[in-house]
mmCIF file of C-alpha atoms and ligand atoms in Angstrom:
data_model
loop_
_atom_site.group_PDB
_atom_site.id
_atom_site.type_symbol
_atom_site.label_atom_id
_atom_site.label_comp_id
_atom_site.label_asym_id
_atom_site.label_seq_id
_atom_site.Cartn_x
_atom_site.Cartn_y
_atom_site.Cartn_z
ATOM 1 C CA MET L 1 61.693 107.208 111.152
ATOM 2 C CA THR L 2 61.937 103.866 111.472
ATOM 3 C CA THR L 3 62.975 101.985 115.631
ATOM 4 C CA ILE L 4 64.957 100.159 116.806
ATOM 5 C CA TYR L 5 63.848 97.924 120.012
ATOM 6 C CA LEU L 6 66.114 96.105 122.238
ATOM 7 C CA LYS L 7 65.849 92.722 123.708
ATOM 8 C CA ARG L 8 65.420 93.535 127.670
ATOM 9 C CA HIS L 9 68.212 94.482 129.354
ATOM 10 C CA LYS L 10 70.231 95.119 126.691
ATOM 11 C CA GLU L 11 69.939 98.597 126.581
ATOM 12 C CA GLU L 12 73.013 98.349 129.174
ATOM 13 C CA SER L 13 76.344 98.779 127.094
ATOM 14 C CA LEU L 14 74.203 101.959 125.486
ATOM 15 C CA LEU L 15 74.136 103.029 128.898
ATOM 16 C CA ARG L 16 77.211 103.276 129.479
ATOM 17 C CA PHE L 17 77.991 105.509 125.953
ATOM 18 C CA HIS L 18 79.539 102.222 124.016
ATOM 19 C CA PRO L 19 78.644 103.152 120.341
ATOM 20 C CA TRP L 20 77.605 99.830 118.644
ATOM 21 C CA VAL L 21 74.703 98.324 118.855
ATOM 22 C CA PHE L 22 75.494 93.614 118.317
ATOM 23 C CA SER L 23 72.252 92.431 115.829
ATOM 24 C CA GLY L 24 71.749 89.877 118.707
ATOM 25 C CA ALA L 25 69.956 92.415 120.479
ATOM 26 C CA ILE L 26 68.383 93.703 118.692
ATOM 27 C CA GLY L 27 64.401 92.805 119.863
ATOM 28 C CA HIS L 28 62.492 94.029 117.394
ATOM 29 C CA VAL L 29 62.197 96.761 115.266
ATOM 30 C CA GLN L 30 59.502 98.472 113.873
ATOM 31 C CA GLY L 31 59.970 99.602 110.081
ATOM 32 C CA LYS L 32 62.424 98.204 107.537
ATOM 33 C CA PRO L 33 65.983 100.484 107.124
ATOM 34 C CA GLU L 34 68.332 99.883 104.662
ATOM 35 C CA GLU L 35 71.830 99.856 105.058
ATOM 36 C CA GLY L 36 73.006 103.142 106.088
ATOM 37 C CA ASP L 37 70.147 104.523 107.136
ATOM 38 C CA LEU L 38 69.517 106.494 109.980
ATOM 39 C CA VAL L 39 67.566 104.954 112.615
ATOM 40 C CA VAL L 40 66.271 105.285 116.579
ATOM 41 C CA VAL L 41 66.714 102.935 118.888
ATOM 42 C CA ARG L 42 65.143 102.499 121.981
ATOM 43 C CA SER L 43 65.307 100.119 124.849
ATOM 44 C CA ALA L 44 62.448 97.411 125.183
ATOM 45 C CA GLU L 45 60.334 99.358 128.232
ATOM 46 C CA GLY L 46 60.415 102.350 124.799
ATOM 47 C CA GLU L 47 63.337 104.268 126.588
ATOM 48 C CA THR L 48 65.059 106.879 123.886
ATOM 49 C CA LEU L 49 69.056 105.859 123.509
ATOM 50 C CA GLY L 50 69.914 106.951 120.496
ATOM 51 C CA ILE L 51 70.099 107.336 117.183
ATOM 52 C CA GLY L 52 72.620 105.596 114.374
ATOM 53 C CA HIS L 53 73.390 104.468 111.179
ATOM 54 C CA TYR L 54 72.337 101.168 110.754
ATOM 55 C CA GLN L 55 74.714 98.280 109.146
ATOM 56 C CA GLU L 56 73.549 94.898 108.113
ATOM 57 C CA GLY L 57 76.095 92.534 109.849
ATOM 58 C CA SER L 58 76.659 91.840 113.322
ATOM 59 C CA ILE L 59 77.168 95.536 113.876
ATOM 60 C CA ALA L 60 74.630 97.101 113.769
ATOM 61 C CA VAL L 61 73.842 100.034 114.741
ATOM 62 C CA ARG L 62 76.883 102.684 114.941
ATOM 63 C CA ILE L 63 75.629 105.652 117.268
ATOM 64 C CA LEU L 64 75.689 108.824 116.406
ATOM 65 C CA ASP L 65 74.039 110.836 119.225
ATOM 66 C CA PHE L 66 72.958 109.299 122.180
ATOM 67 C CA PHE L 67 69.042 109.705 124.527
ATOM 68 C CA THR L 68 68.179 111.538 121.127
ATOM 69 C CA ASP L 69 65.378 110.921 118.479
ATOM 70 C CA SER L 70 67.337 113.446 116.056
ATOM 71 C CA LEU L 71 70.299 115.213 115.013
ATOM 72 C CA PRO L 72 70.898 118.179 115.009
ATOM 73 C CA SER L 73 70.522 120.779 111.753
ATOM 74 C CA ASP L 74 74.567 121.228 112.005
ATOM 75 C CA PHE L 75 75.111 118.184 113.197
ATOM 76 C CA TRP L 76 78.178 117.285 111.363
ATOM 77 C CA GLN L 77 80.145 121.092 110.923
ATOM 78 C CA GLU L 78 79.769 120.423 114.994
ATOM 79 C CA ARG L 79 81.680 117.273 115.371
ATOM 80 C CA ILE L 80 84.044 118.271 112.605
ATOM 81 C CA ARG L 81 84.778 121.757 114.231
ATOM 82 C CA ALA L 82 85.036 119.545 117.546
ATOM 83 C CA ALA L 83 87.548 117.255 116.322
ATOM 84 C CA TYR L 84 89.590 119.983 114.304
ATOM 85 C CA LEU L 85 89.385 122.592 117.256
ATOM 86 C CA MET L 86 90.985 119.129 119.717
ATOM 87 C CA ARG L 87 94.288 118.701 117.046
ATOM 88 C CA VAL L 88 94.550 122.662 116.977
ATOM 89 C CA ALA L 89 94.544 122.692 120.690
ATOM 90 C CA LEU L 90 97.267 119.766 121.010
ATOM 91 C CA GLY L 91 100.011 121.538 118.356
ATOM 92 C CA LEU L 92 99.593 119.613 115.491
ATOM 93 C CA LEU L 93 98.908 121.805 112.971
ATOM 94 C CA THR L 94 102.845 123.749 112.886
ATOM 95 C CA ASN L 95 105.644 125.167 109.815
ATOM 96 C CA ASP L 96 106.741 121.431 110.163
ATOM 97 C CA ASN L 97 103.570 119.716 110.994
ATOM 98 C CA ASN L 98 99.947 119.763 108.195
ATOM 99 C CA THR L 99 100.095 115.990 108.600
ATOM 100 C CA TYR L 100 97.539 114.567 111.070
ATOM 101 C CA ARG L 101 94.582 112.421 111.790
ATOM 102 C CA LEU L 102 91.427 114.435 111.342
ATOM 103 C CA VAL L 103 89.312 112.171 112.297
ATOM 104 C CA HIS L 104 89.599 108.660 114.293
ATOM 105 C CA GLY L 105 86.584 107.205 114.141
ATOM 106 C CA GLU L 106 84.715 106.515 117.678
ATOM 107 C CA GLY L 107 87.644 107.992 119.333
ATOM 108 C CA ASP L 108 86.172 111.684 117.771
ATOM 109 C CA PHE L 109 82.382 110.064 118.207
ATOM 110 C CA LEU L 110 82.054 110.030 114.022
ATOM 111 C CA PRO L 111 81.648 105.391 114.115
ATOM 112 C CA GLY L 112 82.237 104.670 110.669
ATOM 113 C CA LEU L 113 84.521 107.683 110.011
ATOM 114 C CA ILE L 114 88.378 107.991 109.162
ATOM 115 C CA ILE L 115 90.067 111.192 107.654
ATOM 116 C CA ASP L 116 93.309 111.791 107.268
ATOM 117 C CA VAL L 117 94.735 115.565 106.080
ATOM 118 C CA TYR L 118 97.946 116.214 104.144
ATOM 119 C CA ASP L 119 98.581 119.605 104.043
ATOM 120 C CA ASP L 120 95.657 120.771 101.519
ATOM 121 C CA THR L 121 93.831 118.068 100.972
ATOM 122 C CA ALA L 122 91.484 115.634 103.127
ATOM 123 C CA VAL L 123 91.304 112.255 102.191
ATOM 124 C CA LEU L 124 88.187 110.650 103.441
ATOM 125 C CA GLN L 125 87.632 106.441 104.404
ATOM 126 C CA ALA L 126 83.880 105.472 104.792
ATOM 127 C CA HIS L 127 83.499 101.769 107.183
ATOM 128 C CA SER L 128 79.753 101.662 107.148
ATOM 129 C CA ALA L 129 77.181 102.910 104.848
ATOM 130 C CA GLY L 130 75.695 105.476 106.870
ATOM 131 C CA MET L 131 78.926 107.407 106.235
ATOM 132 C CA HIS L 132 78.952 106.812 102.831
ATOM 133 C CA ILE L 133 75.644 108.147 102.269
ATOM 134 C CA ALA L 134 76.223 111.276 104.035
ATOM 135 C CA ARG L 135 79.425 111.863 102.362
ATOM 136 C CA LYS L 136 79.037 115.314 100.460
ATOM 137 C CA GLU L 137 77.879 116.859 103.317
ATOM 138 C CA ILE L 138 81.094 115.855 105.543
ATOM 139 C CA ALA L 139 83.344 117.117 102.396
ATOM 140 C CA ASP L 140 81.256 120.457 102.935
ATOM 141 C CA ALA L 141 81.280 119.995 106.677
ATOM 142 C CA VAL L 142 85.776 119.985 106.211
ATOM 143 C CA VAL L 143 86.042 122.566 103.899
ATOM 144 C CA SER L 144 84.269 125.028 105.708
ATOM 145 C CA THR L 145 86.291 123.643 109.090
ATOM 146 C CA VAL L 146 89.978 123.530 107.604
ATOM 147 C CA PRO L 147 91.094 126.728 106.297
ATOM 148 C CA GLN L 148 94.449 125.263 104.904
ATOM 149 C CA VAL L 149 92.005 122.250 103.241
ATOM 150 C CA LYS L 150 91.010 122.515 99.079
ATOM 151 C CA ASN L 151 90.707 119.658 98.716
ATOM 152 C CA VAL L 152 88.527 116.392 99.572
ATOM 153 C CA TYR L 153 89.319 112.536 97.818
ATOM 154 C CA TYR L 154 86.585 109.612 98.985
ATOM 155 C CA LYS L 155 89.051 106.376 98.517
ATOM 156 C CA SER L 156 86.464 104.422 100.204
ATOM 157 C CA GLU L 157 86.421 101.069 97.422
ATOM 158 C CA GLY L 158 88.435 98.988 99.822
ATOM 159 C CA THR L 159 86.945 99.487 102.988
ATOM 160 C CA LEU L 160 83.501 99.667 101.928
ATOM 161 C CA ALA L 161 82.148 95.728 100.914
ATOM 162 C CA MET L 162 80.247 95.528 98.328
ATOM 163 C CA ASN L 163 77.020 96.509 98.172
ATOM 164 C CA ARG L 164 73.242 95.898 97.674
ATOM 165 C CA ARG L 165 72.213 99.420 97.824
ATOM 166 C CA PHE L 166 74.916 101.034 96.365
ATOM 167 C CA GLY L 167 76.825 98.671 94.182
ATOM 168 C CA ASP L 168 80.058 99.572 93.055
ATOM 169 C CA ILE L 169 81.911 101.686 95.860
ATOM 170 C CA GLU L 170 84.008 104.973 93.301
ATOM 171 C CA ASN L 171 87.376 106.663 94.891
ATOM 172 C CA CYS L 172 86.921 110.485 93.531
ATOM 173 C CA TYR L 173 87.296 113.610 94.940
ATOM 174 C CA LEU L 174 84.612 114.711 96.461
ATOM 175 C CA ILE L 175 85.963 118.263 96.375
ATOM 176 C CA GLY L 176 88.431 120.500 94.284
ATOM 177 C CA ALA L 177 91.029 118.141 92.385
ATOM 178 C CA GLU L 178 94.570 115.892 92.513
ATOM 179 C CA SER L 179 96.991 118.546 94.403
ATOM 180 C CA THR L 180 100.784 118.886 93.831
ATOM 181 C CA CYS L 181 101.363 119.601 97.164
ATOM 182 C CA LEU L 182 103.995 117.987 100.120
ATOM 183 C CA ALA L 183 103.471 116.730 103.451
ATOM 184 C CA LYS L 184 105.013 117.368 105.985
ATOM 185 C CA GLU L 185 105.403 115.103 109.269
ATOM 186 C CA ASN L 186 108.237 116.578 111.983
ATOM 187 C CA GLY L 187 110.280 118.651 109.221
ATOM 188 C CA LEU L 188 110.091 115.527 107.330
ATOM 189 C CA VAL L 189 108.731 115.689 103.953
ATOM 190 C CA PHE L 190 106.778 112.904 102.695
ATOM 191 C CA SER L 191 104.986 112.250 98.694
ATOM 192 C CA ILE L 192 101.996 110.502 99.541
ATOM 193 C CA ASP L 193 99.156 108.709 96.980
ATOM 194 C CA TRP L 194 96.660 108.545 98.331
ATOM 195 C CA LEU L 195 94.890 107.051 94.780
ATOM 196 C CA ARG L 196 97.378 104.314 95.245
ATOM 197 C CA GLY L 197 98.575 103.816 98.701
ATOM 198 C CA GLN L 198 97.681 101.916 101.063
ATOM 199 C CA LYS L 199 94.991 102.921 103.714
ATOM 200 C CA THR L 200 95.223 106.775 102.920
ATOM 201 C CA GLY L 201 98.270 107.125 101.513
ATOM 202 C CA PHE L 202 100.792 107.339 104.689
ATOM 203 C CA PHE L 203 100.731 105.098 108.333
ATOM 204 C CA VAL L 204 100.056 108.329 110.706
ATOM 205 C CA ASP L 205 99.834 106.828 113.149
ATOM 206 C CA GLN L 206 103.801 106.137 114.029
ATOM 207 C CA ARG L 207 104.587 109.942 114.201
ATOM 208 C CA GLU L 208 105.591 110.173 117.600
ATOM 209 C CA ASN L 209 107.323 106.267 117.517
ATOM 210 C CA ARG L 210 109.079 107.659 115.170
ATOM 211 C CA ARG L 211 110.415 110.804 117.142
ATOM 212 C CA LEU L 212 111.452 108.349 119.440
ATOM 213 C CA VAL L 213 113.638 105.887 116.097
ATOM 214 C CA GLU L 214 115.538 109.014 115.411
ATOM 215 C CA ARG L 215 116.148 109.663 119.346
ATOM 216 C CA TYR L 216 117.849 106.418 119.380
ATOM 217 C CA SER L 217 119.174 106.124 115.917
ATOM 218 C CA LYS L 218 123.054 107.899 116.039
ATOM 219 C CA HIS L 219 125.046 106.103 115.182
ATOM 220 C CA ARG L 220 123.040 102.471 114.293
ATOM 221 C CA ARG L 221 122.888 100.043 111.879
ATOM 222 C CA VAL L 222 119.149 100.361 111.530
ATOM 223 C CA LEU L 223 116.464 97.971 109.661
ATOM 224 C CA ASN L 224 113.277 99.027 108.764
ATOM 225 C CA MET L 225 111.384 96.193 107.795
ATOM 226 C CA PHE L 226 107.546 96.627 106.409
ATOM 227 C CA CYS L 227 108.561 99.984 105.797
ATOM 228 C CA TYR L 228 105.865 101.278 103.198
ATOM 229 C CA THR L 229 107.177 105.160 102.557
ATOM 230 C CA GLY L 230 110.092 104.774 104.365
ATOM 231 C CA GLY L 231 108.334 107.408 108.078
ATOM 232 C CA PHE L 232 111.200 105.901 110.436
ATOM 233 C CA SER L 233 113.719 105.000 107.712
ATOM 234 C CA VAL L 234 113.582 109.481 107.580
ATOM 235 C CA TYR L 235 113.993 109.836 110.957
ATOM 236 C CA ALA L 236 116.771 107.790 111.795
ATOM 237 C CA LEU L 237 118.349 109.185 108.799
ATOM 238 C CA ARG L 238 117.944 112.638 110.226
ATOM 239 C CA GLY L 239 118.690 110.824 113.685
ATOM 240 C CA GLY L 240 122.196 110.127 112.476
ATOM 241 C CA ALA L 241 121.894 106.211 111.780
ATOM 242 C CA GLU L 242 125.884 104.572 110.421
ATOM 243 C CA ARG L 243 122.936 102.936 107.597
ATOM 244 C CA VAL L 244 119.562 102.545 107.139
ATOM 245 C CA CYS L 245 117.849 99.162 105.310
ATOM 246 C CA SER L 246 114.280 100.361 104.301
ATOM 247 C CA VAL L 247 112.912 96.080 103.368
ATOM 248 C CA ASP L 248 109.121 95.685 101.611
ATOM 249 C CA SER L 249 107.749 92.774 99.809
ATOM 250 C CA SER L 250 106.229 96.291 97.269
ATOM 251 C CA GLN L 251 108.114 97.065 94.812
ATOM 252 C CA LYS L 252 105.747 100.343 94.517
ATOM 253 C CA ALA L 253 106.738 100.262 98.474
ATOM 254 C CA ILE L 254 110.254 100.527 97.013
ATOM 255 C CA ASP L 255 109.723 103.172 94.909
ATOM 256 C CA LEU L 256 108.396 105.681 97.398
ATOM 257 C CA VAL L 257 111.171 105.139 100.491
ATOM 258 C CA LYS L 258 113.576 105.645 97.750
ATOM 259 C CA LEU L 259 111.378 109.383 96.771
ATOM 260 C CA ASN L 260 110.550 109.739 100.197
ATOM 261 C CA VAL L 261 115.164 110.100 101.058
ATOM 262 C CA GLU L 262 115.786 111.839 98.217
ATOM 263 C CA ARG L 263 113.785 114.425 99.090
ATOM 264 C CA ASN L 264 115.160 114.661 102.427
ATOM 265 C CA PHE L 265 118.721 113.852 101.828
ATOM 266 C CA PRO L 266 119.300 114.289 98.115
ATOM 267 C CA ALA L 267 123.010 113.864 98.432
ATOM 268 C CA CYS L 268 122.045 110.222 101.010
ATOM 269 C CA THR L 269 125.080 107.220 100.344
ATOM 270 C CA ASN L 270 123.818 105.678 103.657
ATOM 271 C CA HIS L 271 120.686 104.271 102.871
ATOM 272 C CA GLN L 272 119.886 100.655 101.109
ATOM 273 C CA ALA L 273 116.102 100.165 99.749
ATOM 274 C CA VAL L 274 114.769 96.553 99.291
ATOM 275 C CA CYS L 275 112.200 94.284 98.137
ATOM 276 C CA ALA L 276 111.957 91.644 99.458
ATOM 277 C CA ASP L 277 109.776 89.074 102.050
ATOM 278 C CA ALA L 278 110.280 89.932 106.176
ATOM 279 C CA PHE L 279 111.167 86.454 106.871
ATOM 280 C CA ASP L 280 112.807 85.764 104.550
ATOM 281 C CA TYR L 281 115.466 88.725 104.488
ATOM 282 C CA LEU L 282 116.051 88.113 108.583
ATOM 283 C CA SER L 283 116.466 84.742 107.403
ATOM 284 C CA LYS L 284 119.245 85.424 104.623
ATOM 285 C CA VAL L 285 121.268 88.132 106.905
ATOM 286 C CA GLN L 286 121.137 85.641 110.223
ATOM 287 C CA GLN L 287 122.726 82.778 107.605
ATOM 288 C CA ASP L 288 124.653 85.177 106.287
ATOM 289 C CA GLY L 289 125.937 85.141 110.320
ATOM 290 C CA ASN L 290 126.615 88.755 109.988
ATOM 291 C CA GLN L 291 124.647 90.201 112.800
ATOM 292 C CA SER L 292 124.723 93.856 111.318
ATOM 293 C CA TYR L 293 121.117 95.455 112.811
ATOM 294 C CA ASP L 294 121.616 96.947 116.042
ATOM 295 C CA LEU L 295 118.760 99.032 115.334
ATOM 296 C CA VAL L 296 115.868 97.330 114.258
ATOM 297 C CA ILE L 297 112.020 98.262 113.671
ATOM 298 C CA LEU L 298 109.099 95.667 112.649
ATOM 299 C CA ASP L 299 105.575 97.378 112.117
ATOM 300 C CA PRO L 300 103.701 94.501 110.052
ATOM 301 C CA PRO L 301 100.440 94.811 108.639
ATOM 302 C CA ALA L 302 97.581 93.459 111.171
ATOM 303 C CA PHE L 303 98.389 89.753 111.323
ATOM 304 C CA ALA L 304 94.523 89.658 112.813
ATOM 305 C CA LYS L 305 91.907 91.555 110.641
ATOM 306 C CA HIS L 306 89.515 89.712 112.855
ATOM 307 C CA ARG L 307 89.056 87.336 116.193
ATOM 308 C CA GLY L 308 88.531 84.354 114.774
ATOM 309 C CA ALA L 309 92.516 85.224 113.636
ATOM 310 C CA VAL L 310 93.517 85.451 116.885
ATOM 311 C CA ARG L 311 95.887 82.480 117.522
ATOM 312 C CA ASN L 312 97.469 82.921 114.726
ATOM 313 C CA ALA L 313 98.333 86.422 114.062
ATOM 314 C CA LEU L 314 100.081 85.638 117.959
ATOM 315 C CA GLN L 315 102.254 82.979 116.633
ATOM 316 C CA GLY L 316 102.910 85.042 113.344
ATOM 317 C CA TYR L 317 104.772 87.558 116.156
ATOM 318 C CA LYS L 318 105.621 85.433 117.471
ATOM 319 C CA ARG L 319 107.986 83.556 114.841
ATOM 320 C CA LEU L 320 109.061 87.410 112.910
ATOM 321 C CA ASN L 321 109.878 88.017 116.537
ATOM 322 C CA ALA L 322 111.694 85.335 116.788
ATOM 323 C CA LYS L 323 114.008 86.197 113.466
ATOM 324 C CA ALA L 324 114.553 89.177 114.722
ATOM 325 C CA PHE L 325 116.236 88.147 118.456
ATOM 326 C CA GLU L 326 117.886 85.514 116.728
ATOM 327 C CA GLN L 327 119.706 88.531 115.204
ATOM 328 C CA ILE L 328 119.613 91.674 116.326
ATOM 329 C CA ALA L 329 123.588 92.695 117.404
ATOM 330 C CA PRO L 330 124.488 92.885 121.097
ATOM 331 C CA GLY L 331 123.118 96.304 122.984
ATOM 332 C CA GLY L 332 120.579 96.173 120.076
ATOM 333 C CA ILE L 333 117.403 97.653 120.506
ATOM 334 C CA LEU L 334 113.843 96.249 119.102
ATOM 335 C CA PHE L 335 111.183 98.264 117.930
ATOM 336 C CA THR L 336 108.296 95.949 117.425
ATOM 337 C CA PHE L 337 104.308 97.196 117.284
ATOM 338 C CA SER L 338 101.458 95.174 116.138
ATOM 339 C CA CYS L 339 98.213 97.410 114.401
ATOM 340 C CA SER L 340 95.590 94.495 114.861
ATOM 341 C CA GLN L 341 92.702 95.657 116.476
ATOM 342 C CA ALA L 342 91.801 92.013 118.200
ATOM 343 C CA VAL L 343 95.232 91.502 120.044
ATOM 344 C CA ASP L 344 95.473 93.276 122.922
ATOM 345 C CA LYS L 345 98.592 94.948 124.698
ATOM 346 C CA GLU L 346 99.141 91.301 126.850
ATOM 347 C CA MET L 347 98.450 89.566 124.199
ATOM 348 C CA PHE L 348 100.966 91.324 121.846
ATOM 349 C CA ARG L 349 103.698 91.082 125.027
ATOM 350 C CA LEU L 350 103.054 87.700 125.590
ATOM 351 C CA ALA L 351 103.995 86.648 121.973
ATOM 352 C CA VAL L 352 107.130 89.266 121.804
ATOM 353 C CA PHE L 353 107.590 87.399 125.827
ATOM 354 C CA SER L 354 107.613 83.915 124.065
ATOM 355 C CA ALA L 355 110.322 84.968 121.603
ATOM 356 C CA ALA L 356 112.568 86.387 123.164
ATOM 357 C CA ALA L 357 112.403 83.385 126.101
ATOM 358 C CA MET L 358 112.616 81.091 122.353
ATOM 359 C CA SER L 359 116.255 83.046 121.812
ATOM 360 C CA GLY L 360 117.731 83.127 125.498
ATOM 361 C CA ARG L 361 118.890 86.369 125.415
ATOM 362 C CA ARG L 362 118.522 88.917 128.033
ATOM 363 C CA VAL L 363 116.724 91.328 126.799
ATOM 364 C CA ARG L 364 114.619 94.618 128.758
ATOM 365 C CA ILE L 365 111.274 96.396 128.182
ATOM 366 C CA LEU L 366 112.465 100.131 127.145
ATOM 367 C CA HIS L 367 109.430 102.208 126.372
ATOM 368 C CA GLN L 368 105.847 100.882 125.688
ATOM 369 C CA LEU L 369 104.489 102.678 122.663
ATOM 370 C CA THR L 370 100.806 103.226 121.387
ATOM 371 C CA GLN L 371 98.722 105.427 118.297
ATOM 372 C CA PRO L 372 99.474 109.537 119.297
ATOM 373 C CA GLN L 373 96.682 112.020 120.155
ATOM 374 C CA ASP L 374 95.348 112.226 116.804
ATOM 375 C CA HIS L 375 94.270 109.196 117.281
ATOM 376 C CA PRO L 376 92.261 109.341 120.526
ATOM 377 C CA ILE L 377 90.465 106.575 122.235
ATOM 378 C CA ASN L 378 87.100 107.338 123.149
ATOM 379 C CA ILE L 379 87.145 106.561 127.033
ATOM 380 C CA TYR L 380 83.806 104.163 126.391
ATOM 381 C CA HIS L 381 84.750 102.308 123.940
ATOM 382 C CA PRO L 382 87.823 100.307 124.876
ATOM 383 C CA GLU L 383 87.785 98.453 120.972
ATOM 384 C CA GLY L 384 89.825 101.670 119.777
ATOM 385 C CA GLU L 385 92.798 101.249 121.229
ATOM 386 C CA TYR L 386 94.971 99.412 118.506
ATOM 387 C CA LEU L 387 98.293 99.825 118.020
ATOM 388 C CA LYS L 388 100.120 98.159 120.313
ATOM 389 C CA GLY L 389 104.209 98.807 120.347
ATOM 390 C CA LEU L 390 107.450 96.587 122.939
ATOM 391 C CA VAL L 391 110.625 99.042 122.443
ATOM 392 C CA LEU L 392 113.733 96.330 123.892
ATOM 393 C CA TYR L 393 116.971 96.520 124.261
ATOM 394 C CA VAL L 394 119.097 93.232 123.398
ATOM 395 C CA GLU L 395 122.002 91.944 125.243
HETATM 396 N N1 LIG B 1 106.163 101.411 108.890
HETATM 397 C C1 LIG B 1 104.917 101.935 107.397
HETATM 398 C C2 LIG B 1 104.032 101.120 107.861
HETATM 399 C C3 LIG B 1 103.747 99.502 107.400
HETATM 400 S S1 LIG B 1 102.441 99.200 106.368
HETATM 401 C C4 LIG B 1 104.894 103.197 108.109
HETATM 402 O O1 LIG B 1 105.599 103.526 108.991
HETATM 403 O O2 LIG B 1 104.370 104.146 107.151
HETATM 404 C C5 LIG B 1 103.111 97.475 106.251
HETATM 405 C C6 LIG B 1 103.967 97.118 104.938
HETATM 406 O O3 LIG B 1 104.124 95.775 105.023
HETATM 407 C C7 LIG B 1 102.842 97.570 103.663
HETATM 408 O O4 LIG B 1 103.816 98.172 103.025
HETATM 409 C C8 LIG B 1 102.734 95.922 102.780
HETATM 410 O O5 LIG B 1 103.498 95.541 101.418
HETATM 411 C C9 LIG B 1 104.758 95.208 103.781
HETATM 412 N N2 LIG B 1 104.599 93.900 103.617
HETATM 413 C C10 LIG B 1 103.613 93.120 104.053
HETATM 414 N N3 LIG B 1 103.511 91.887 104.249
HETATM 415 C C11 LIG B 1 105.021 91.355 103.975
HETATM 416 C C12 LIG B 1 106.326 90.938 104.302
HETATM 417 N N4 LIG B 1 105.379 88.950 104.150
HETATM 418 N N5 LIG B 1 107.043 91.032 103.609
HETATM 419 C C13 LIG B 1 107.467 92.397 103.711
HETATM 420 N N6 LIG B 1 106.664 93.389 103.865
HETATM 421 C C14 LIG B 1 105.502 92.631 103.848
#
């Protein structure tokens, strides 16, 4: 097997179980690794540090197992089983809930792999060539471990850059076929379009935060900005909102939110879905002089996809939140999120703070939110903490 020797003193982070080897840490390579190959990593002195997937680029190796030079034959089975047992232990699989993240990359000691489960279907997404190569073994391990799952859909066209070794990567069913299952989250049902939708089809990571929106929605006029499938809208309606407006710039998202509201509340007359740009919509509401919302949710796509984009992203968060502070009704509650991994908690809070100060309003923090328990953070890999939210009371 190919062996990668690190430069002197570059083993420190691996000794602390951080699962990434950066290309700059590599001293020399014995063999000619191809993208996705399993490689052994050793210190300059020859100590075995671990085994992992090789990839060209800044993260050269993602470690799967430490201080060994081989993986056990039941490796995938064992890791998937550990992930599943944790979800069961956390009480995520109930009659009311069949939607959860089964594998969250580094958080489940499987760097480069995401698996979301929607009732009888698992959607598998590879973020590394190594996980692409292992996809069939992984799919087998999922089906043999999770009794409810009968179908495994592979969706990596968008996450794996075109790769010389594999050519074009196609989305397809690895096991089973399309099912008509409905995803259930905390007793609410959702149509999920994993074939055409964003990511794996649904944003599972907002489950607990949606519950909090439900708690604060009674008698409030709710604006769900960047609504996508309408998760927050449906919870707000169940929570007794006076009315809910869902806004997204994608017509497909608007069609989905309408479908999901209809599924849960067939007789609903207090929901409106608008296809519009967030900034335009908020400006228009403000120009109307109509401070018409007293609970606003801002859950935009990641403004910074990489470190180089952080400065612009922070400006974006500031502008967006400033718009919300300008128009939210007195006594209003703002739920504001960032899912950019490159923007940390402090930076995000500072951007929101600047927006609040510009508005001159009295603002207090009620809750500080993060990702739910099925998106665990590996304690040795703090980069895994990506979702940040603030719930603010605006006078
Ligand atoms: N809140 C959602 C997830 C949001 S994903 C949930 O709970 O599921 C981000 C959404 O923002 C996408 O649906 C995308 O279409 C939408 N979007 C991106 N840019 C936008 C813009 N400028 N204005 C309005 N919506 C936008």
